[in-house]
Coordinates of C-alpha atoms in Angstrom, one line a residue:
M1 CA 0.0 0.0 0.0
S2 CA 3.0 2.3 0.5
C3 CA 3.8 2.3 -3.2
R4 CA 0.3 3.3 -4.1
A5 CA 0.4 6.2 -1.7
L6 CA 3.7 7.5 -3.2
L7 CA 2.3 7.2 -6.7
L8 CA -0.7 9.2 -5.8
L9 CA 1.5 11.9 -4.3
S10 CA 3.3 12.4 -7.6
L11 CA 0.1 13.6 -9.3
A12 CA -0.6 17.3 -9.6
S13 CA -3.1 18.8 -7.3
A14 CA -5.3 19.9 -10.2
H15 CA -6.3 16.2 -10.4
V16 CA -6.3 15.6 -6.7
S17 CA -9.9 14.6 -6.4
A18 CA -9.4 11.8 -8.9
A19 CA -6.0 10.8 -7.6
L20 CA -6.7 10.5 -3.9
D21 CA -9.3 7.9 -2.8
G22 CA -11.9 10.1 -1.1
S23 CA -13.0 7.3 1.2
R24 CA -9.4 6.9 2.6
Y25 CA -7.8 10.4 2.2
M26 CA -8.7 13.6 3.9
W27 CA -7.3 16.3 1.7
F28 CA -7.2 20.1 1.4
T29 CA -6.0 22.5 -1.3
Q30 CA -4.7 25.2 1.2
P31 CA -2.8 25.1 4.5
G32 CA -4.6 25.0 7.8
R33 CA -4.6 28.0 10.1
W34 CA -2.5 27.4 13.2
P35 CA -3.5 27.2 16.1
T36 CA -7.1 26.2 15.1
F37 CA -6.9 22.6 16.0
E38 CA -9.8 21.6 13.7
E39 CA -7.8 22.7 10.7
G40 CA -4.9 20.5 11.4
M41 CA -4.4 16.9 10.5
P42 CA -3.8 14.7 13.7
I43 CA -1.5 11.7 13.7
G44 CA -0.3 9.7 16.7
N45 CA 1.2 6.4 18.0
G46 CA -0.8 6.2 21.3
R47 CA 1.8 8.3 23.2
I48 CA 3.2 11.0 20.9
G49 CA 0.7 13.0 18.8
A50 CA 1.2 15.7 16.3
T51 CA -1.0 18.1 14.3
I52 CA 0.1 19.0 10.8
Y53 CA -1.1 22.4 9.3
G54 CA 1.1 22.4 6.2
G55 CA 2.0 26.1 5.9
G56 CA 5.1 27.6 4.4
A57 CA 6.1 28.3 8.0
E58 CA 4.9 25.0 9.4
V59 CA 3.9 24.7 13.1
V60 CA 3.8 21.0 14.2
G61 CA 1.8 20.9 17.5
I62 CA 3.2 18.1 19.7
N63 CA 1.4 16.1 22.4
E64 CA 2.8 13.6 24.8
N65 CA 0.0 11.8 26.6
S66 CA 1.3 12.1 30.2
I67 CA 1.8 15.9 30.2
W68 CA -0.9 17.2 32.5
T69 CA -1.3 20.5 34.4
G70 CA -0.2 18.8 37.6
P71 CA 0.2 15.6 39.7
F72 CA -2.5 13.7 41.6
Q73 CA -5.1 15.9 43.1
D74 CA -7.3 14.5 45.9
R75 CA -10.6 16.3 45.5
T76 CA -12.6 14.2 48.0
P77 CA -14.6 16.6 50.2
L78 CA -14.0 16.5 54.0
N79 CA -16.9 15.0 56.0
A80 CA -18.5 13.8 52.8
T81 CA -20.5 11.0 54.4
E82 CA -22.4 13.4 56.7
T83 CA -24.8 14.9 54.2
E84 CA -25.3 15.0 50.4
P85 CA -24.2 18.7 49.7
L86 CA -20.8 17.9 51.3
M87 CA -20.2 15.2 48.6
I88 CA -19.6 17.9 46.0
P89 CA -15.8 18.6 45.6
N90 CA -14.8 21.9 47.2
N91 CA -12.0 22.2 44.6
N92 CA -13.7 22.8 41.2
S93 CA -10.5 23.1 39.2
P94 CA -9.3 19.6 38.3
R95 CA -6.1 18.9 36.5
A96 CA -6.3 19.0 32.7
Y97 CA -4.4 17.6 29.8
S98 CA -1.8 19.9 28.4
Y99 CA 0.7 19.7 25.5
F100 CA 4.4 19.5 24.8
G101 CA 4.9 22.5 22.5
N102 CA 5.6 23.2 18.8
V103 CA 8.3 22.2 16.4
N104 CA 8.4 25.1 14.0
L105 CA 9.7 24.5 10.5
D106 CA 10.0 27.7 8.5
F107 CA 10.6 26.8 4.8
G108 CA 10.6 30.5 3.8
H109 CA 7.7 29.9 1.4
P110 CA 4.8 32.4 1.7
D111 CA 1.5 30.5 1.5
E112 CA 0.2 32.8 -1.2
D113 CA 3.1 31.9 -3.5
M114 CA 2.5 28.1 -3.4
S115 CA 0.8 26.5 -6.4
D116 CA -0.6 23.0 -7.0
Y117 CA -1.0 22.8 -3.3
V118 CA -2.4 19.7 -1.5
R119 CA -2.1 18.4 2.1
W120 CA -3.6 15.1 3.0
L121 CA -4.1 12.5 5.7
Y122 CA -4.0 8.9 4.7
T123 CA -6.3 7.3 7.3
K124 CA -5.3 3.7 6.4
E125 CA -1.6 4.1 7.3
G126 CA -1.8 7.2 9.6
I127 CA 0.5 9.3 7.4
A128 CA 0.1 13.0 6.8
G129 CA 1.7 14.8 3.8
V130 CA 2.0 18.1 2.0
S131 CA 2.9 18.8 -1.7
Y132 CA 3.2 22.1 -3.6
S133 CA 5.3 23.9 -6.2
M134 CA 7.1 27.2 -6.0
N135 CA 9.5 28.8 -8.5
G136 CA 9.5 25.6 -10.6
V137 CA 10.4 23.3 -7.7
N138 CA 8.1 20.7 -6.2
Y139 CA 8.3 20.3 -2.4
T140 CA 6.9 17.4 -0.5
R141 CA 6.6 16.5 3.2
E142 CA 5.5 13.3 5.0
Y143 CA 4.9 12.8 8.7
V144 CA 4.5 9.5 10.5
A145 CA 4.0 8.7 14.2
S146 CA 5.6 5.3 14.5
Y147 CA 4.0 2.9 17.0
P148 CA 6.7 0.2 17.0
H149 CA 9.5 2.8 17.3
G150 CA 7.8 5.2 19.6
V151 CA 8.9 8.3 17.7
L152 CA 7.6 11.0 15.3
V153 CA 9.4 10.9 12.0
A154 CA 9.2 13.2 8.9
R155 CA 10.8 13.5 5.5
F156 CA 11.1 16.7 3.5
K157 CA 12.1 16.7 -0.2
A158 CA 12.7 19.1 -3.1
S159 CA 12.6 18.1 -6.7
R160 CA 15.7 20.3 -7.5
R161 CA 19.0 19.5 -5.8
G162 CA 19.9 21.8 -2.9
A163 CA 16.6 23.8 -3.1
L164 CA 15.4 23.0 0.5
N165 CA 16.1 25.5 3.3
I166 CA 14.6 25.3 6.8
N167 CA 14.8 27.3 10.0
A168 CA 13.9 24.9 12.8
T169 CA 12.9 25.9 16.4
M170 CA 10.9 24.7 19.3
T171 CA 8.5 26.9 21.2
R172 CA 5.7 26.7 23.7
I173 CA 3.0 29.1 24.8
K174 CA 4.8 31.0 27.5
D175 CA 1.9 31.6 30.0
I176 CA 1.2 27.9 30.5
K177 CA 3.1 26.6 33.6
I178 CA 3.3 22.9 34.0
P179 CA 4.8 21.1 37.1
I180 CA 5.3 17.9 35.1
E181 CA 8.9 17.5 33.9
W182 CA 9.8 16.4 30.4
T183 CA 12.5 16.3 27.8
G184 CA 12.1 16.5 24.0
E185 CA 14.5 16.4 21.1
A186 CA 14.2 16.7 17.3
R187 CA 17.2 15.3 15.3
F188 CA 17.7 16.0 11.6
K189 CA 19.5 13.9 9.0
S190 CA 20.7 14.7 5.4
D191 CA 23.6 13.6 3.2
T192 CA 23.9 17.1 1.7
G193 CA 23.6 20.7 2.7
M194 CA 24.8 22.7 5.8
F195 CA 23.7 22.8 9.4
N196 CA 24.3 25.8 11.6
V197 CA 23.1 26.9 15.0
S198 CA 22.0 30.5 15.6
G199 CA 20.6 31.2 19.1
S200 CA 17.6 28.8 19.5
S201 CA 17.4 28.1 15.8
L202 CA 18.8 25.3 13.8
L203 CA 19.5 26.6 10.3
I204 CA 19.5 24.0 7.5
H205 CA 20.6 25.1 4.0
N206 CA 20.8 23.7 0.5
V207 CA 19.5 20.1 1.2
T208 CA 17.5 18.0 -1.2
T209 CA 16.1 15.4 1.2
L210 CA 15.9 16.0 5.0
E211 CA 14.6 13.6 7.7
M212 CA 13.5 14.5 11.2
Y213 CA 13.3 12.2 14.2
F214 CA 11.5 13.4 17.4
D215 CA 10.7 12.0 20.8
A216 CA 9.7 13.4 24.2
E217 CA 9.7 11.6 27.6
T218 CA 8.3 12.7 31.0
N219 CA 8.7 12.0 34.7
F220 CA 5.4 10.1 34.6
R221 CA 7.4 7.1 33.3
Y222 CA 11.0 8.1 34.1
T223 CA 11.5 9.8 37.4
S224 CA 15.0 11.2 36.7
R225 CA 16.2 13.5 33.9
D226 CA 19.0 11.1 33.1
A227 CA 16.6 8.2 32.7
R228 CA 14.3 10.3 30.5
E229 CA 17.1 11.5 28.2
K230 CA 18.5 8.0 27.9
E231 CA 15.1 6.6 26.8
M232 CA 14.5 9.4 24.4
R233 CA 17.9 9.1 22.8
E234 CA 17.7 5.4 22.5
K235 CA 14.4 5.7 20.6
I236 CA 15.7 8.4 18.3
N237 CA 19.0 6.6 17.7
N238 CA 17.2 3.4 16.8
A239 CA 14.9 5.2 14.3
Y240 CA 17.8 7.3 13.0
T241 CA 19.9 4.2 12.3
L242 CA 17.0 2.4 10.6
G243 CA 16.2 5.4 8.4
Y244 CA 12.9 7.0 7.4
D245 CA 11.7 4.3 5.0
A246 CA 12.1 1.4 7.5
V247 CA 10.4 3.3 10.2
R248 CA 7.6 4.4 7.9
A249 CA 7.0 0.8 6.7
A250 CA 6.4 -0.4 10.2
A251 CA 4.5 2.7 11.4
R252 CA 1.0 1.4 11.7
I253 CA 0.1 -2.1 13.1
S254 CA -3.4 -3.5 13.3
I255 CA -5.2 -0.7 11.5
A256 CA -7.5 -0.5 8.5
R257 CA -8.7 -4.0 8.2
N258 CA -12.0 -2.7 6.7
T259 CA -12.9 -1.8 3.2
S260 CA -16.3 -0.4 2.2
A261 CA -18.1 0.8 -0.9
D262 CA -20.9 3.2 0.0
V263 CA -21.4 7.0 0.3
Q264 CA -17.8 8.4 0.2
L265 CA -17.9 11.0 2.9
T266 CA -19.5 8.6 5.4
V267 CA -16.8 6.1 4.6
L268 CA -14.1 8.7 5.0
V269 CA -15.4 9.8 8.4
F270 CA -15.7 6.1 9.4
N271 CA -12.0 5.5 8.5
F272 CA -11.0 8.8 10.1
G273 CA -12.6 7.7 13.3
R274 CA -10.7 4.4 13.3
H275 CA -7.5 6.3 12.5
L276 CA -8.1 8.6 15.6
L277 CA -8.6 5.6 17.9
V278 CA -5.4 3.9 16.8
A279 CA -3.5 7.2 17.0
S280 CA -4.7 8.0 20.5
S281 CA -4.9 4.7 22.3
R282 CA -2.2 2.0 22.2
N283 CA -0.4 -0.2 24.6
T284 CA 2.9 1.6 24.9
D285 CA 4.8 -1.3 26.7
H286 CA 5.0 0.5 30.0
A287 CA 3.5 -0.5 33.3
T288 CA 0.7 1.9 32.6
S289 CA -0.5 3.1 29.2
L290 CA -2.7 6.1 28.8
L291 CA -6.0 6.0 27.0
A292 CA -7.7 7.8 24.2
N293 CA -7.7 11.4 25.5
L294 CA -8.4 14.3 23.2
Q295 CA -10.9 15.9 25.6
G296 CA -8.5 17.2 28.2
K297 CA -9.7 14.8 30.9
Y298 CA -11.3 11.3 31.3
T299 CA -15.0 11.7 31.6
I300 CA -16.5 8.3 32.3
N301 CA -20.3 9.0 32.4
I302 CA -20.4 8.5 28.6
N303 CA -17.4 10.2 26.8
I304 CA -14.6 7.7 27.4
E305 CA -16.9 4.8 27.0
M306 CA -18.1 6.1 23.6
N307 CA -14.5 6.5 22.5
Y308 CA -14.2 2.7 22.7
W309 CA -17.5 1.6 21.2
P310 CA -15.8 0.9 17.8
A311 CA -12.9 -1.0 19.3
G312 CA -14.4 -4.5 19.3
P313 CA -16.7 -4.3 16.2
T314 CA -14.1 -2.8 13.9
D315 CA -11.3 -5.2 15.0
L316 CA -9.3 -2.7 17.0
I317 CA -9.8 -4.5 20.3
E318 CA -6.2 -4.0 21.4
T319 CA -6.8 -0.2 21.6
Q320 CA -8.9 -0.9 24.8
E321 CA -5.9 -2.0 26.8
P322 CA -5.0 1.5 28.0
L323 CA -8.6 1.9 29.3
F324 CA -8.0 -1.1 31.6
D325 CA -4.7 0.4 32.7
L326 CA -6.6 3.5 33.8
M327 CA -9.1 1.3 35.6
A328 CA -6.4 -0.5 37.5
V329 CA -5.1 2.9 38.8
A330 CA -8.6 4.2 39.4
D331 CA -9.5 1.0 41.4
V332 CA -6.8 1.7 44.0
R333 CA -7.9 5.3 44.4
G334 CA -11.5 4.4 44.1
R335 CA -11.3 2.2 47.2
S336 CA -10.2 5.2 49.2
L337 CA -12.9 7.3 47.7
A338 CA -15.6 4.7 48.4
K339 CA -14.6 4.6 52.1
R340 CA -14.2 8.4 52.6
M341 CA -17.1 9.6 50.5
Y342 CA -19.7 6.8 50.9
G343 CA -18.5 4.9 53.9
C344 CA -18.4 1.7 51.8
P345 CA -15.9 -1.0 50.9
G346 CA -15.1 -1.7 47.2
T347 CA -14.3 0.8 44.6
V348 CA -16.0 3.8 43.0
P349 CA -14.2 5.7 40.2
C350 CA -16.2 8.8 39.5
A351 CA -17.3 11.2 36.7
N352 CA -14.0 12.9 35.8
D353 CA -11.6 10.1 36.7
N354 CA -8.0 10.2 35.6
Y355 CA -4.5 9.9 37.0
T356 CA -4.8 13.2 38.8
A357 CA -8.3 13.5 40.3
S358 CA -11.8 12.2 40.9
T359 CA -15.3 13.8 41.2
M360 CA -18.7 12.6 42.2
W361 CA -20.7 10.1 40.2
P362 CA -21.3 6.7 41.8
M363 CA -22.0 4.7 38.7
G364 CA -18.7 4.9 36.9
A365 CA -17.5 1.5 38.2
A366 CA -20.6 -0.2 36.7
W367 CA -20.1 1.2 33.3
L368 CA -16.4 0.4 33.2
A369 CA -17.1 -3.1 34.4
W370 CA -19.4 -3.5 31.4
H371 CA -16.5 -2.6 29.1
M372 CA -14.4 -5.3 30.7
M373 CA -17.2 -7.9 30.2
D374 CA -17.7 -6.8 26.6
H375 CA -14.0 -7.1 25.9
Y376 CA -14.3 -10.7 27.0
R377 CA -17.3 -11.3 24.8
F378 CA -15.4 -10.2 21.8
T379 CA -12.1 -12.0 22.5
G380 CA -13.0 -15.0 24.7
D381 CA -9.8 -14.2 26.6
T382 CA -10.1 -16.2 29.8
R383 CA -6.8 -15.0 31.2
F384 CA -8.1 -11.4 30.9
L385 CA -11.4 -12.4 32.5
R386 CA -9.6 -14.1 35.4
E387 CA -6.7 -11.8 36.1
V388 CA -7.9 -8.4 35.1
A389 CA -11.7 -8.2 35.0
Y390 CA -12.7 -10.5 37.9
P391 CA -10.8 -8.7 40.7
F392 CA -12.3 -5.4 39.5
F393 CA -15.8 -7.0 39.4
V394 CA -15.3 -8.1 43.1
N395 CA -14.5 -4.6 44.2
V396 CA -17.4 -3.1 42.2
A397 CA -19.9 -5.6 43.6
A398 CA -18.7 -4.8 47.2
F399 CA -19.3 -1.1 46.7
Y400 CA -22.8 -1.5 45.3
E401 CA -23.8 -4.0 47.9
C402 CA -23.1 -1.4 50.5
Y403 CA -24.2 1.7 48.6
T404 CA -27.7 0.6 47.5
F405 CA -30.6 0.5 49.9
P406 CA -34.2 -0.8 49.8
Y407 CA -36.8 1.6 48.6
Q408 CA -40.5 0.9 47.6
G409 CA -39.7 -2.8 47.3
Y410 CA -36.5 -2.4 45.2
Q411 CA -32.8 -2.2 45.9
V412 CA -31.9 1.3 44.5
T413 CA -29.0 3.7 44.3
G414 CA -28.8 7.1 46.0
P415 CA -27.8 9.8 46.3
S416 CA -27.1 9.7 42.6
L417 CA -27.7 11.7 39.4
S418 CA -28.5 11.3 35.7
P419 CA -25.7 13.2 33.9
E420 CA -26.7 16.5 32.3
N421 CA -30.4 16.0 33.4
N422 CA -32.5 17.4 36.2
F423 CA -35.3 15.9 38.2
Y424 CA -38.4 17.7 39.2
V425 CA -39.5 17.6 42.8
P426 CA -43.0 16.0 43.2
A427 CA -45.9 18.0 44.6
D428 CA -45.8 16.3 48.0
E429 CA -42.1 17.0 48.6
T430 CA -40.0 20.0 49.3
V431 CA -39.6 22.2 47.2
A432 CA -42.4 21.2 44.8
G433 CA -41.6 21.8 41.1
A434 CA -38.0 22.6 41.7
A435 CA -35.3 21.2 39.5
Q436 CA -32.7 19.1 41.3
S437 CA -29.7 17.2 39.9
V438 CA -29.6 14.6 42.7
N439 CA -32.1 11.9 43.3
V440 CA -32.6 8.2 44.2
A441 CA -32.9 5.4 41.7
P442 CA -32.3 7.3 38.4
A443 CA -33.3 5.2 35.4
M444 CA -29.7 5.1 34.1
D445 CA -28.5 3.7 37.4
N446 CA -31.1 0.9 37.3
Q447 CA -30.0 0.0 33.7
L448 CA -26.3 -0.1 34.7
M449 CA -27.0 -2.2 37.8
T450 CA -29.0 -4.7 35.6
E451 CA -26.0 -4.9 33.2
V452 CA -23.6 -5.6 36.2
K453 CA -25.6 -8.1 38.1
G454 CA -39.7 10.9 32.4
H455 CA -38.2 14.2 32.0
R456 CA -36.8 16.1 29.1
A457 CA -33.3 15.0 28.1
E458 CA -30.7 16.9 26.2
A459 CA -28.5 13.7 26.4
P460 CA -30.4 10.4 26.1
F461 CA -28.9 8.8 29.2
I462 CA -32.2 7.3 30.1
L463 CA -31.9 5.0 27.1
R464 CA -28.5 3.6 28.1
A465 CA -30.1 0.1 28.2
L466 CA -30.8 0.4 24.5
M467 CA -27.2 1.4 23.5
P468 CA -24.7 0.4 24.6
G469 CA -26.7 -1.9 26.8
R470 CA -29.0 -4.6 25.7
Q471 CA -32.0 -4.9 28.0
F472 CA -34.2 -2.8 25.7
S473 CA -33.2 -4.7 22.5
P474 CA -36.3 -5.6 20.5
L475 CA -34.9 -9.1 20.0
L476 CA -34.7 -9.7 23.7
N477 CA -37.7 -7.8 25.0
S478 CA -40.1 -6.4 22.4
T479 CA -42.2 -4.6 25.0
L480 CA -39.2 -2.6 26.4
G481 CA -38.0 -2.1 22.8
T482 CA -41.3 -0.5 21.8
A483 CA -41.2 1.7 24.9
A484 CA -37.6 2.8 24.2
E485 CA -38.7 3.7 20.6
V486 CA -41.5 6.0 21.9
L487 CA -39.1 7.6 24.4
L488 CA -36.4 8.1 21.9
D489 CA -38.7 9.8 19.4
Q490 CA -39.9 12.0 22.3
C491 CA -36.3 13.0 23.2
V492 CA -35.6 13.9 19.6
S493 CA -38.7 16.0 19.3
H494 CA -37.7 17.9 22.4
G495 CA -34.3 18.8 21.0
S496 CA -32.0 15.9 22.1
G497 CA -28.9 15.4 20.0
T498 CA -27.7 19.0 19.6
T499 CA -24.0 18.2 20.5
G500 CA -21.6 16.0 18.5
W501 CA -21.5 13.1 20.9
S502 CA -25.2 13.1 21.8
R503 CA -26.2 13.1 18.1
T504 CA -24.0 10.1 17.4
W505 CA -25.5 8.4 20.4
L506 CA -28.9 8.9 18.7
I507 CA -27.5 7.3 15.6
N508 CA -26.5 4.3 17.6
Q509 CA -29.9 4.1 19.4
Y510 CA -31.9 4.3 16.2
V511 CA -29.9 1.5 14.6
R512 CA -30.4 -0.7 17.7
L513 CA -34.2 -0.2 17.0
F514 CA -33.5 -1.2 13.3
R515 CA -34.6 2.2 12.1
G516 CA -31.8 2.7 9.6
D517 CA -33.3 5.7 7.7
D518 CA -33.8 7.6 11.0
A519 CA -30.2 6.9 11.9
W520 CA -29.0 8.1 8.5
E521 CA -31.0 11.3 8.9
Q522 CA -29.2 12.0 12.2
L523 CA -25.9 11.0 10.5
T524 CA -26.3 13.6 7.7
Q525 CA -26.7 16.3 10.3
W526 CA -23.7 15.4 12.3
F527 CA -20.5 15.9 10.3
A528 CA -18.2 17.7 12.7
F529 CA -15.1 17.2 14.8
Q530 CA -15.8 16.2 18.4
I531 CA -13.6 13.3 19.4
D532 CA -16.2 11.1 21.2
G533 CA -18.7 11.9 18.5
N534 CA -16.2 10.8 15.9
F535 CA -15.9 7.4 17.6
G536 CA -19.7 7.2 18.1
F537 CA -20.1 7.8 14.4
V538 CA -17.9 4.8 13.6
S539 CA -20.0 2.7 16.0
G540 CA -23.3 3.8 14.5
V541 CA -22.2 3.1 10.9
T542 CA -20.9 -0.3 12.0
E543 CA -24.1 -1.3 13.7
M544 CA -26.1 -0.4 10.6
L545 CA -24.3 -3.3 9.0
L546 CA -23.7 -5.7 11.9
Q547 CA -24.9 -6.2 15.5
S548 CA -24.2 -8.9 18.0
H549 CA -25.0 -7.5 21.4
A550 CA -28.1 -9.7 21.7
G551 CA -26.2 -12.9 21.3
I552 CA -27.1 -13.1 17.7
I553 CA -25.0 -12.2 14.6
H554 CA -27.4 -9.9 12.9
L555 CA -26.5 -9.1 9.3
L556 CA -27.6 -5.7 7.9
P557 CA -30.0 -5.0 10.8
A558 CA -30.5 -1.3 10.0
L559 CA -29.4 -0.8 6.4
P560 CA -30.6 2.7 5.4
S561 CA -32.2 3.1 1.9
A562 CA -29.4 5.7 1.2
L563 CA -26.9 2.7 1.0
P564 CA -28.6 0.3 -1.5
K565 CA -25.3 -1.3 -2.6
G566 CA -22.0 -1.8 -0.8
S567 CA -19.6 -4.1 1.0
V568 CA -17.6 -4.2 4.2
T569 CA -14.9 -6.6 5.3
G570 CA -13.2 -7.3 8.7
L571 CA -16.0 -6.4 11.1
V572 CA -16.1 -8.5 14.3
A573 CA -19.1 -10.0 16.1
R574 CA -19.1 -11.0 19.8
S575 CA -17.8 -14.6 20.3
N576 CA -15.0 -13.6 18.0
F577 CA -16.4 -14.0 14.5
V578 CA -14.9 -12.0 11.6
V579 CA -17.7 -10.9 9.3
D580 CA -17.5 -9.7 5.6
I581 CA -20.8 -8.6 4.0
Q582 CA -21.8 -7.6 0.5
W583 CA -25.3 -6.3 -0.5
E584 CA -27.1 -5.0 -3.5
A585 CA -30.6 -3.5 -4.1
G586 CA -30.8 -3.2 -0.3
K587 CA -30.5 -7.0 0.2
L588 CA -27.8 -9.4 1.2
V589 CA -25.8 -10.9 -1.6
H590 CA -23.5 -13.0 0.6
A591 CA -21.5 -12.8 3.9
N592 CA -18.5 -14.7 5.0
I593 CA -18.3 -15.5 8.7
T594 CA -14.9 -16.8 10.0
S595 CA -14.8 -18.4 13.5
R596 CA -11.7 -17.4 15.5
A597 CA -12.7 -19.1 18.7
G598 CA -15.0 -22.0 17.8
G599 CA -18.1 -20.5 19.5
E600 CA -21.8 -21.0 18.9
L601 CA -23.1 -19.2 15.8
Q602 CA -26.7 -17.9 15.9
L603 CA -27.7 -15.9 12.9
R604 CA -30.3 -13.4 11.7
C605 CA -30.4 -11.6 8.4
M606 CA -32.1 -8.2 8.1
N607 CA -35.7 -8.5 9.4
G608 CA -35.6 -12.3 9.5
F609 CA -34.9 -13.4 5.9
S610 CA -34.2 -17.0 5.4
V611 CA -30.5 -17.8 4.6
A612 CA -28.3 -20.8 3.8
I613 CA -24.9 -21.4 5.4
S614 CA -22.4 -23.0 3.0
G615 CA -25.3 -24.3 0.9
Q616 CA -27.4 -25.7 3.7
G617 CA -30.5 -24.0 5.0
Y618 CA -30.0 -22.4 8.4
T619 CA -32.3 -23.9 11.0
G620 CA -30.7 -22.7 14.3
P621 CA -27.6 -22.1 16.4
F622 CA -24.7 -24.5 15.9
R623 CA -21.1 -24.9 17.2
T624 CA -18.4 -23.7 14.8
K625 CA -14.8 -24.8 14.2
V626 CA -11.8 -22.6 14.8
G627 CA -10.6 -21.1 11.5
Q628 CA -13.6 -22.3 9.5
K629 CA -15.3 -19.9 7.1
Y630 CA -19.1 -20.1 6.7
V631 CA -20.6 -18.6 3.6
V632 CA -24.1 -17.0 4.2
T633 CA -26.4 -16.6 1.2
P634 CA -30.1 -15.6 0.9
V635 CA -32.6 -18.4 0.2

């Protein structure tokens, strides 16, 4: 695939729309405007991230995922167990995610003098590039955040020998003060030209091809400066010795196992979302990896969870590993929080839960436990279930056994809340008609508790049991499914779904109700950049084509009429089945289902169409063989 990418880059930008596959490439015909993040092209390897703007004076914004605005911050209120108002943190300024700084590469080329300009992001391989001409010379740039090598690398080229000149510096916004310590270095390599130092600038003259190797390390992983610099230089030295081509070839592992043929912009956003997940969340081979975080904090009442909805279904399950690293850290701190805030054993990670602080929301542990269980459903990894998930489940169960209490014949939660919603005080209670955020037995809590063992909603939290949960699935409970449908329509009619993430949640909820056209209508109104929304978009499109949460591999459950013809390969169903699907005229042509674990296969096609499996009529669930491929065709 690398050769194809290079061939496409050689074409003039006048033909860019024909040259670059619009379902894989995000491309622009002018530079982005730094520092507007949405105009840059993000790349990353799970630890180091960069944003490429592509101007003549390029500013490469650099992230390192452990650079925060401070160390651990205990925000547990004093005397929190005495009364509910005291449970609110008295420090309302939690730590936030920060950034490393900028690598500035001034090429001396005014943006207005560039011609045949194109900058692009190749979502399949995670490579960003720039190409333009000036004064008869073609200039190209490529940027890669290498996962195996742990560095950011770049190559700059000129079509005329010795025509490339760069003034390289590093800067950072001066009024941001961070107590976290770090070290960063950019090393440049060329067989020609001259290198000179002038103050804080590295002046590079008369080169034809130039390579850059960058890394940054912090005291989150290496406590001493000597240890940080040693690790940083080892990574840079290894990549420098191998050279750009070798590092680029190995840059992206386990990405882009899907192909699709439907509406091009939708496919591009789908592929861009998968690129973002791989770029932001990888196991970095340290004791603790940090998870997908482009929001500034880890919000676990929907946002972090939505980030990982596509991980299993689009065969990127390994991107969830950093989430479980966070849960291991949060488990230890959550035990202290459970005791001091609720007077309970067990663990309770809360709403804004990260390596630096926690705040009140008692249901975070239940939702995160669900992610662990779903990870097992996709992988069948018994070691993970035994060694990672089960100890966490034990602590979660201990907390809820203490925290819940009997009320009107049920065991309920409280004090609790439904995120971003208020409750109205009944007429017979004080103060009647007032809106309050705290209540007992919120509907969302009940749904989460069921997974672990009527007010206006901006965010449809009350339908959590529809998506990502399964209690409201029409295939499992048609009565609850019908009720969820009525409530979802009511939420939408009252304005739900106005933000990026909440609209993509609506997309997912509509497809869970098999209403593909309504989901597509929400999808066409979404196109934006909001990171959890980007991941929710991928999940919604995936579940139009394949669902498995109800214990059934459901082919084309919510295919919208806007996609009458297409194909998808490499999706994954729970019980570890790999699924490829092709359809025409709105109906299944064939599907290939490959068993990776030898599990039981239960199948449904669209709204219940009869199918054959490898030529034999399907009559019910059966045990599969590991590695066996089963061909599904309509009868």
